[in-house]
PDB file of C-alpha atoms in Angstrom:
ATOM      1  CA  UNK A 103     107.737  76.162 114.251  1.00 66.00           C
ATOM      2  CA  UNK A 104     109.348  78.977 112.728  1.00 86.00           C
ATOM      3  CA  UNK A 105     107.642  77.818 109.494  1.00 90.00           C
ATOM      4  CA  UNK A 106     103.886  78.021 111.377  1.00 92.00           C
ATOM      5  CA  UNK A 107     104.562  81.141 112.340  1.00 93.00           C
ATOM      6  CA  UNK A 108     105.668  82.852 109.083  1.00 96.00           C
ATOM      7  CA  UNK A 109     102.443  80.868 107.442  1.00 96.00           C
ATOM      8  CA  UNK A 110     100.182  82.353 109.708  1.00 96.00           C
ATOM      9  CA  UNK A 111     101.803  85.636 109.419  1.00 97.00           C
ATOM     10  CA  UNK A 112     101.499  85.987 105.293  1.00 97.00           C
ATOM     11  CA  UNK A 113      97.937  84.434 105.945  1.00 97.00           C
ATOM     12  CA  UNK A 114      96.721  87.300 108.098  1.00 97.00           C
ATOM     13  CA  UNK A 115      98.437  89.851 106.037  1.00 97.00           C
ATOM     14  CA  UNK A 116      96.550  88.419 102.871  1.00 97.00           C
ATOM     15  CA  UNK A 117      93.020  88.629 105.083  1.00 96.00           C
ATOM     16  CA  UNK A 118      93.919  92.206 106.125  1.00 97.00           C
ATOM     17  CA  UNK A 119      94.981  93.360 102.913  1.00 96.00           C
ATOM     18  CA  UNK A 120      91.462  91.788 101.631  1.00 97.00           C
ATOM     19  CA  UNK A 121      89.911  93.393 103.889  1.00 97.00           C
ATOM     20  CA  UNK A 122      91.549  96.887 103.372  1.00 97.00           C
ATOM     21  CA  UNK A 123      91.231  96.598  99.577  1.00 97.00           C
ATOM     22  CA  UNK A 124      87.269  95.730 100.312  1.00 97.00           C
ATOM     23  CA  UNK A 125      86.660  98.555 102.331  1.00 97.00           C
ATOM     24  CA  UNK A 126      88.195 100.898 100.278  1.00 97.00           C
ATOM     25  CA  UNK A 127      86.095  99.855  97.026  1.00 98.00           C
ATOM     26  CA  UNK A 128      82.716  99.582  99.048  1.00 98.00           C
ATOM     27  CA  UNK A 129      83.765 103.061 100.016  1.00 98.00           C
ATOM     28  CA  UNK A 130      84.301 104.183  96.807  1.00 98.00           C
ATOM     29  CA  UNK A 131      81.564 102.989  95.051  1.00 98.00           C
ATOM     30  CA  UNK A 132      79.415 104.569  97.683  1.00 98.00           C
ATOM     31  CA  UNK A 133      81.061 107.417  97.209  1.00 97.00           C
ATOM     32  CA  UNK A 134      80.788 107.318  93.669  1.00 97.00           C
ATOM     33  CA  UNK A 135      76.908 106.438  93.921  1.00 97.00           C
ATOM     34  CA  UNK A 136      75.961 108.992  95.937  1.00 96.00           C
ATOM     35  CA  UNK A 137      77.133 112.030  93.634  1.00 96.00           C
ATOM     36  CA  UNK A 138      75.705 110.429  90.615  1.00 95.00           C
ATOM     37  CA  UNK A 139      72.697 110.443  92.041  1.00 94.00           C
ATOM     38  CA  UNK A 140      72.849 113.525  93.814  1.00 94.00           C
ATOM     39  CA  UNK A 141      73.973 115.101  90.024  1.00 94.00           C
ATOM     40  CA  UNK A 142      70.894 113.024  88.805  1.00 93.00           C
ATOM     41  CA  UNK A 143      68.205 114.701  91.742  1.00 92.00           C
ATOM     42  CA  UNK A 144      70.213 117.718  90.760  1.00 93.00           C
ATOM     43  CA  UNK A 145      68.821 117.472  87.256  1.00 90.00           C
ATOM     44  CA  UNK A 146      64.964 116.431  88.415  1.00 83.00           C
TER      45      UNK A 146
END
């Protein structure tokens, strides 16, 4: 039982560190897109 549980546990702290790390890098390379191109219009 105990065994299940701590399973479980490390398996939904993998999924919401995944999803955390995902987030972030979508974010970032949004992030990152949108001043290139603003530094690109910028130059137009």
């Amino acid at each position: 039982m105990a065994v299940e549980q701590t399973v479980t546990e490390w398996i939904n702290l993998m999924v919401t560190n995944t999803q955390v790390v995902f987030v972030t890098l979508v974010s970032e390379t949004i992030l990152y897109g949108s001043i290139k191109f603003k530094n690109w219009w910028g130059k137009q």
